[in-house]
N, CA, C and O atoms as a GROMACS GRO file, in nm:
protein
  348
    1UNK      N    1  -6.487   1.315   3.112
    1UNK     CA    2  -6.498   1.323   2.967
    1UNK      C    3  -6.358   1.310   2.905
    1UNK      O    4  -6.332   1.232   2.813
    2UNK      N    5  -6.246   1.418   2.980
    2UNK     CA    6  -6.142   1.359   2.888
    2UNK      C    7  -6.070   1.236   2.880
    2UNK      O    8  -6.020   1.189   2.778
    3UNK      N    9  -6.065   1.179   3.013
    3UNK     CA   10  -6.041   1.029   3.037
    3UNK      C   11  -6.107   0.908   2.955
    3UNK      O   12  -6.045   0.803   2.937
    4UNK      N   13  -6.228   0.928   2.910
    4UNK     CA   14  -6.278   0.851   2.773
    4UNK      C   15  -6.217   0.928   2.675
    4UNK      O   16  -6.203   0.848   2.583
    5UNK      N   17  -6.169   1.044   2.636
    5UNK     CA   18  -6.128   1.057   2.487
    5UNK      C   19  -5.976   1.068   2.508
    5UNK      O   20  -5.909   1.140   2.433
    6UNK      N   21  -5.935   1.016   2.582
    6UNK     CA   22  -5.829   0.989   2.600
    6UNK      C   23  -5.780   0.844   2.590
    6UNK      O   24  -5.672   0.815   2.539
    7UNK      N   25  -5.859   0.758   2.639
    7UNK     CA   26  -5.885   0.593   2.574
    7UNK      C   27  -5.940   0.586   2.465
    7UNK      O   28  -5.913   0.481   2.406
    8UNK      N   29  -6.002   0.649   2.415
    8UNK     CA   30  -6.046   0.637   2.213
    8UNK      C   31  -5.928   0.668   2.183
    8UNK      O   32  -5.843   0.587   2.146
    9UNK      N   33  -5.914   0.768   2.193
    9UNK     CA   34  -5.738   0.791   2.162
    9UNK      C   35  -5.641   0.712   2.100
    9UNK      O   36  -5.594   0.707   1.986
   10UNK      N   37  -5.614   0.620   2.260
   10UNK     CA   38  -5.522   0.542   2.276
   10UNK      C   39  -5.575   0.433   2.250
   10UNK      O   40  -5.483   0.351   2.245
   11UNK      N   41  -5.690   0.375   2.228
   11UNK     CA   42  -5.771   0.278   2.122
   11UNK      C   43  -5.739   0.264   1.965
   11UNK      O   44  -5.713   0.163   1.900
   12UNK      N   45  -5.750   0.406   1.924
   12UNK     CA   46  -5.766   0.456   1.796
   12UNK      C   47  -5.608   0.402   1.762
   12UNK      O   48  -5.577   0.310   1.686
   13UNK      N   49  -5.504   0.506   1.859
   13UNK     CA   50  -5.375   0.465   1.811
   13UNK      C   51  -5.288   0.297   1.787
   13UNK      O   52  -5.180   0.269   1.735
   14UNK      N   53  -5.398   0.210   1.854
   14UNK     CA   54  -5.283   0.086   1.835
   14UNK      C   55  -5.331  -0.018   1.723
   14UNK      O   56  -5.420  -0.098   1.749
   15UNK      N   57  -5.281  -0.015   1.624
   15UNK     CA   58  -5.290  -0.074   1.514
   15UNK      C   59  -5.337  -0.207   1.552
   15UNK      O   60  -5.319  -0.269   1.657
   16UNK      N   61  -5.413  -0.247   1.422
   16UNK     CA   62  -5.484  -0.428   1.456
   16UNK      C   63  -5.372  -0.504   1.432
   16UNK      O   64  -5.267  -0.441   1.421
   17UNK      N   65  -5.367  -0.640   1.419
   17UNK     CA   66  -5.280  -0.714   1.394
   17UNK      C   67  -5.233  -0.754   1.226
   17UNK      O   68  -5.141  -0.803   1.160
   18UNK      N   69  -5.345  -0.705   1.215
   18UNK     CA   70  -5.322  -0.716   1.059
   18UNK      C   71  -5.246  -0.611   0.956
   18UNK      O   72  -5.202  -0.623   0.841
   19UNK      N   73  -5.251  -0.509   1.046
   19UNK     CA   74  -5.202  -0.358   0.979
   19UNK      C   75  -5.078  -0.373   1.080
   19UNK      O   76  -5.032  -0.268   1.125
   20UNK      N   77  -5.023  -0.489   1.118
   20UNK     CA   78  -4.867  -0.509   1.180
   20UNK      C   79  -4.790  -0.482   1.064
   20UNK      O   80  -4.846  -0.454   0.958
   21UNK      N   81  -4.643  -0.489   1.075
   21UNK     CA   82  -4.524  -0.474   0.948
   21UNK      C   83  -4.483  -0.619   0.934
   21UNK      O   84  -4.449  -0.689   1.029
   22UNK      N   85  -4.488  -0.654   0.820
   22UNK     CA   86  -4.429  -0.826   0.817
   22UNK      C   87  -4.312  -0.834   0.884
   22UNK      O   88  -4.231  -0.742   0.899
   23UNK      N   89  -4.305  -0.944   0.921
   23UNK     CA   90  -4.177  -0.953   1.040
   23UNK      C   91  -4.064  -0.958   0.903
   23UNK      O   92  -3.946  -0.929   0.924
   24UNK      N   93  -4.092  -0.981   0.815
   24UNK     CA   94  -3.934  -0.965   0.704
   24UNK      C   95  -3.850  -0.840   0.705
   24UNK      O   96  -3.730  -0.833   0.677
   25UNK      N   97  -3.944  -0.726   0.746
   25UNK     CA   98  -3.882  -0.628   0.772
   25UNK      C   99  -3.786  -0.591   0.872
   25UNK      O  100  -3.710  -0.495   0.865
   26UNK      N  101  -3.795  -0.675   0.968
   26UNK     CA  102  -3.704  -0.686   1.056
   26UNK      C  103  -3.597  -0.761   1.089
   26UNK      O  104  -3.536  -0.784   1.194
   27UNK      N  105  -3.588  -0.801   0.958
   27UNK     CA  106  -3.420  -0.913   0.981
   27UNK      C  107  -3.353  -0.793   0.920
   27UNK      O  108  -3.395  -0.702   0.849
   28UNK      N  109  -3.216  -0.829   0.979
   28UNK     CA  110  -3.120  -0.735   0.974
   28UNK      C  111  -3.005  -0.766   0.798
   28UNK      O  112  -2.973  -0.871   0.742
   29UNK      N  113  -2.976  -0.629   0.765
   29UNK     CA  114  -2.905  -0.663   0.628
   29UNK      C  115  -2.825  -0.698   0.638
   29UNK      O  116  -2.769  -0.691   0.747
   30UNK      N  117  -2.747  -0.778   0.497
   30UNK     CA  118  -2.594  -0.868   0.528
   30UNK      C  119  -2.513  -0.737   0.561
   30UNK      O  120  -2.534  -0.624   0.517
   31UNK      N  121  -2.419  -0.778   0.647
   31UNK     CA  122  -2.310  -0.680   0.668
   31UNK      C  123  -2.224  -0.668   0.536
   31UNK      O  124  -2.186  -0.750   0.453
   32UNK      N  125  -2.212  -0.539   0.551
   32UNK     CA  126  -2.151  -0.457   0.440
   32UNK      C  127  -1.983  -0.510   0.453
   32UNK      O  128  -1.927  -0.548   0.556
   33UNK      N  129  -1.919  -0.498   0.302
   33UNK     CA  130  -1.770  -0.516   0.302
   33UNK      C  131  -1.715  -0.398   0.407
   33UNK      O  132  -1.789  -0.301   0.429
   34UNK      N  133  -1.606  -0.406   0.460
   34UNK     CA  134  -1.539  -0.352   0.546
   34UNK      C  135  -1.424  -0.250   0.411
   34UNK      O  136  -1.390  -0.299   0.303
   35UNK      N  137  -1.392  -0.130   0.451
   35UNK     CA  138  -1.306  -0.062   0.345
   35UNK      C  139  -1.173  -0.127   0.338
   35UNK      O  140  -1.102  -0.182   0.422
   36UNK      N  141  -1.161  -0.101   0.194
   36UNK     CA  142  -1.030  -0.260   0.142
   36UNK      C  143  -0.898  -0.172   0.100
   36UNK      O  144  -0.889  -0.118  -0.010
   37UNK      N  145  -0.803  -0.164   0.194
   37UNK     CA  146  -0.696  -0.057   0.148
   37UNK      C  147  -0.626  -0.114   0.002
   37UNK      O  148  -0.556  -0.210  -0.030
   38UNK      N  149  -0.703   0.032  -0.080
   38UNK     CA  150  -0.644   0.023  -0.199
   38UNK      C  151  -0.483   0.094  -0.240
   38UNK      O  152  -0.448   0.134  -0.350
   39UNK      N  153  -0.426   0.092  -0.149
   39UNK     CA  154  -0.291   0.230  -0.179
   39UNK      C  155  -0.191   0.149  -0.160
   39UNK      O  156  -0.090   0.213  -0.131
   40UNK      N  157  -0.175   0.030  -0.163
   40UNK     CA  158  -0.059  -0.052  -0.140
   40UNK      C  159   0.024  -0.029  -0.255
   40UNK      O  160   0.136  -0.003  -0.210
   41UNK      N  161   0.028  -0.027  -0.369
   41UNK     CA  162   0.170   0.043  -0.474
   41UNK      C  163   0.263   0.174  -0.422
   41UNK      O  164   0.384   0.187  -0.409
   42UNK      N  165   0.128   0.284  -0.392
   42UNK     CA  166   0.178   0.414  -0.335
   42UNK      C  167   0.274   0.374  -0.218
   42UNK      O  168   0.390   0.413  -0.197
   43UNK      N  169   0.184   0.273  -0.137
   43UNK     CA  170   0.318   0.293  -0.029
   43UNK      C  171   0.463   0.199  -0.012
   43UNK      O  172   0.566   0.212   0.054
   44UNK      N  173   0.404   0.086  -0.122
   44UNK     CA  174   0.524   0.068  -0.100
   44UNK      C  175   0.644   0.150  -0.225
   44UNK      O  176   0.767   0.150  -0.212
   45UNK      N  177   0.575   0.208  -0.332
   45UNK     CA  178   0.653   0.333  -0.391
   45UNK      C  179   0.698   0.420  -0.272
   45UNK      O  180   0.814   0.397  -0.239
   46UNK      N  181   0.657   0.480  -0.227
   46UNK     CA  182   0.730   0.550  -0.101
   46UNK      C  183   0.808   0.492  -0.021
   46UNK      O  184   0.912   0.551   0.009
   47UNK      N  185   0.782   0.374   0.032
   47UNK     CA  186   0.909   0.338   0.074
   47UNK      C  187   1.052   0.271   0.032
   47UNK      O  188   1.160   0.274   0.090
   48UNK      N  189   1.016   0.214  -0.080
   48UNK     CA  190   1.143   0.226  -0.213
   48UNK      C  191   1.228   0.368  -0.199
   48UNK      O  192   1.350   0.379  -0.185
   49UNK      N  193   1.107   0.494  -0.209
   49UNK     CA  194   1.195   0.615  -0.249
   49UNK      C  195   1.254   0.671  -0.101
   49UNK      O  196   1.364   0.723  -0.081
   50UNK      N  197   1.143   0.642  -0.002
   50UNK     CA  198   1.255   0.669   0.133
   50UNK      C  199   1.426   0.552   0.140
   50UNK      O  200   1.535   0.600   0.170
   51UNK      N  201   1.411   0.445   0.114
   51UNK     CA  202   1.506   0.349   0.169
   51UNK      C  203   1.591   0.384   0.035
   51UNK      O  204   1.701   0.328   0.045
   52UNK      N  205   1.579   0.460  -0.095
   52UNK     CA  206   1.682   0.495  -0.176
   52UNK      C  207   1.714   0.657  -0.159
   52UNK      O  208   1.789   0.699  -0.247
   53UNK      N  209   1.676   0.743  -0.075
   53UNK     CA  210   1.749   0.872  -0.047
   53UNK      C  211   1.782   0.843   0.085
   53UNK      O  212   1.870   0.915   0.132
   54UNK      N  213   1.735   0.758   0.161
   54UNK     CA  214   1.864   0.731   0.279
   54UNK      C  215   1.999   0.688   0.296
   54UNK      O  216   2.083   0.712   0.382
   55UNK      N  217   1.999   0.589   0.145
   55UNK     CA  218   2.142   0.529   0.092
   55UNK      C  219   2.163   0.641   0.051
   55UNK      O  220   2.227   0.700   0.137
   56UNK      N  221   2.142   0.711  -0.044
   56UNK     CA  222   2.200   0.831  -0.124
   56UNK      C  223   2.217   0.920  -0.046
   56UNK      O  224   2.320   0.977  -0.081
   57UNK      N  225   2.160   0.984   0.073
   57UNK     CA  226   2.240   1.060   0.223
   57UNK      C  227   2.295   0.989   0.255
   57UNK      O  228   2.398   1.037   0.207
   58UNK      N  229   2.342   0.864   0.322
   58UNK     CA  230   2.460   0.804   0.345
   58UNK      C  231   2.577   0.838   0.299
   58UNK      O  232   2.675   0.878   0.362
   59UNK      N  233   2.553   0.811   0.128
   59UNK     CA  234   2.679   0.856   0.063
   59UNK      C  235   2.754   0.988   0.053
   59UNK      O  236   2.875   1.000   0.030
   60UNK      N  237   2.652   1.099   0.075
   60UNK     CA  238   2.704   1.245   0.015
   60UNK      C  239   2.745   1.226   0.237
   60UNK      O  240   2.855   1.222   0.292
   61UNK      N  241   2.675   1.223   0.267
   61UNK     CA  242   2.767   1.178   0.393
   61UNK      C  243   2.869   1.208   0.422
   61UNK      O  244   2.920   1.310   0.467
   62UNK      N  245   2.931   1.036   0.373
   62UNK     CA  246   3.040   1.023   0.394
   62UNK      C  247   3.162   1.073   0.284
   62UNK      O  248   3.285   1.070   0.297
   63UNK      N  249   3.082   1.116   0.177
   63UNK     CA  250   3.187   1.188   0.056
   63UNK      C  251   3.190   1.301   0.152
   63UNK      O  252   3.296   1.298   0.214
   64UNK      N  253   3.138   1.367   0.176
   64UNK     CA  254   3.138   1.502   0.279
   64UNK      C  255   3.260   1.510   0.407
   64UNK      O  256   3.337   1.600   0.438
   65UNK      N  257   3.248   1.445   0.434
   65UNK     CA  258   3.311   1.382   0.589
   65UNK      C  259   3.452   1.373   0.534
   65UNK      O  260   3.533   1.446   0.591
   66UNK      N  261   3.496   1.296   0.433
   66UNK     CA  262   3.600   1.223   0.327
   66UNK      C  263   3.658   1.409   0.278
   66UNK      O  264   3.766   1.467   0.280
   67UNK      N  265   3.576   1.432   0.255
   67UNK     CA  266   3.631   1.584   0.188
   67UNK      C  267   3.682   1.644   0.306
   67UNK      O  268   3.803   1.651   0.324
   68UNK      N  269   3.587   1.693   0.400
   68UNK     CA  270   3.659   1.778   0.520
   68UNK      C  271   3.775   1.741   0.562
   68UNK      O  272   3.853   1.829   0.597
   69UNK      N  273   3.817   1.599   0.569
   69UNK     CA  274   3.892   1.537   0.640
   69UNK      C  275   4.057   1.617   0.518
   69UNK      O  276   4.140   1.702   0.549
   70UNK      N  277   4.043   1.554   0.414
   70UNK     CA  278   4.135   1.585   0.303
   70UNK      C  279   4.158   1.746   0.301
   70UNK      O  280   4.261   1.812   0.290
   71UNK      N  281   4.044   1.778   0.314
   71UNK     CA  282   4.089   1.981   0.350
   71UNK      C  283   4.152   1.970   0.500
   71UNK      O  284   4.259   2.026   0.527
   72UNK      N  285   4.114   1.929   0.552
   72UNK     CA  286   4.215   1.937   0.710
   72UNK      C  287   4.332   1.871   0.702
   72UNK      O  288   4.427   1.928   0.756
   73UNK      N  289   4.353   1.757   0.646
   73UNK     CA  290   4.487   1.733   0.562
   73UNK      C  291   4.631   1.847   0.503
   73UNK      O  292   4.753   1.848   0.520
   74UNK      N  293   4.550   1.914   0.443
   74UNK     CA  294   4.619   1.994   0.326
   74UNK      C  295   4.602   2.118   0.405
   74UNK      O  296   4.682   2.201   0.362
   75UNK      N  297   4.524   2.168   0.513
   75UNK     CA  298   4.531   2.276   0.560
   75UNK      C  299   4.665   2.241   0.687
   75UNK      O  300   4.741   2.326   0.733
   76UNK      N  301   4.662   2.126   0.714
   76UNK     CA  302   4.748   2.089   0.862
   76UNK      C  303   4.935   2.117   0.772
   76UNK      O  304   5.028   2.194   0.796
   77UNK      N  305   4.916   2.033   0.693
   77UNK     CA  306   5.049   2.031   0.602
   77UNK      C  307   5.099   2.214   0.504
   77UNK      O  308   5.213   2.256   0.488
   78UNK      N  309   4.998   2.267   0.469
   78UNK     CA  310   5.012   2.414   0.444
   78UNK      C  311   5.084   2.503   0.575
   78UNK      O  312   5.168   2.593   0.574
   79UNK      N  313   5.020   2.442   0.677
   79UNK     CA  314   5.055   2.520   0.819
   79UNK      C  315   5.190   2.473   0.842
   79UNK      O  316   5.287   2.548   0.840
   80UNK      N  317   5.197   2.361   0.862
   80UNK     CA  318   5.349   2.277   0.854
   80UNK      C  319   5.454   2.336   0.817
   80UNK      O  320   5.553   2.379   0.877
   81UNK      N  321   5.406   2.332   0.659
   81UNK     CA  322   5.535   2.411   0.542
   81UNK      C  323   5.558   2.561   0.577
   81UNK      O  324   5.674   2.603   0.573
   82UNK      N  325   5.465   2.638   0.607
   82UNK     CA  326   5.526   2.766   0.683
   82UNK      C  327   5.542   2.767   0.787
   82UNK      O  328   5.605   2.866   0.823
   83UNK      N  329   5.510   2.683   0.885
   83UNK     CA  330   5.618   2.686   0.999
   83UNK      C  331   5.755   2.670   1.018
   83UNK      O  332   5.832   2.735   1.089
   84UNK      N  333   5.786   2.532   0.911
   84UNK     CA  334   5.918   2.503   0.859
   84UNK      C  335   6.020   2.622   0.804
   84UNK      O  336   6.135   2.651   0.838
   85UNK      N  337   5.923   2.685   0.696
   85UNK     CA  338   6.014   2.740   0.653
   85UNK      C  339   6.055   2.896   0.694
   85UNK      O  340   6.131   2.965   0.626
   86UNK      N  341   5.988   2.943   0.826
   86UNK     CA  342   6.059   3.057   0.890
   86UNK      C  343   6.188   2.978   0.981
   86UNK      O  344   6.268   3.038   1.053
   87UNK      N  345   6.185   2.847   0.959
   87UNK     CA  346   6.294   2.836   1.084
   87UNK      C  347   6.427   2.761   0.993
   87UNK      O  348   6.533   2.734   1.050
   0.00000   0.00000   0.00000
């Protein structure tokens, strides 16, 4: 007995040909745009502002460097002049 209501069943379940899905349903959709990088100002604004505070550390740099040097100058020659002048 259950072996026949088990083939009505599985009778019952397979749709006629007519109650198929139109095959239109099964073509596939156009492929979608791919994401379009919109941030190109931002970055190249950022890299304007990196490649202009790397020049501008360059400079305090070497003004820096330029200074120490001129204090070691004036500290070498301070030392000088009182060495000189105990003797």
């Amino acid at each position: 007995v259950s072996k026949r209501a088990l083939i009505a069943f599985l009778q019952q379940a397979q749709p006629a040909v007519e109650e198929m899905p139109d095959q239109q349903l099964f073509n596939e959709a156009p492929e979608a745009y791919g994401y379009e990088f919109q941030s190109g100002g931002v970055v190249d604004m950022l890299q304007k502002l990196k490649d202009e505070f790397a020049e501008k550390k360059y400079e305090l740099d070497k003004e820096e460097l330029q200074a120490q040097h001129a204090f070691e100058n004036i500290a070498q020659q301070l030392t000088d002049n009182i060495e000189n002048a105990k003797h």
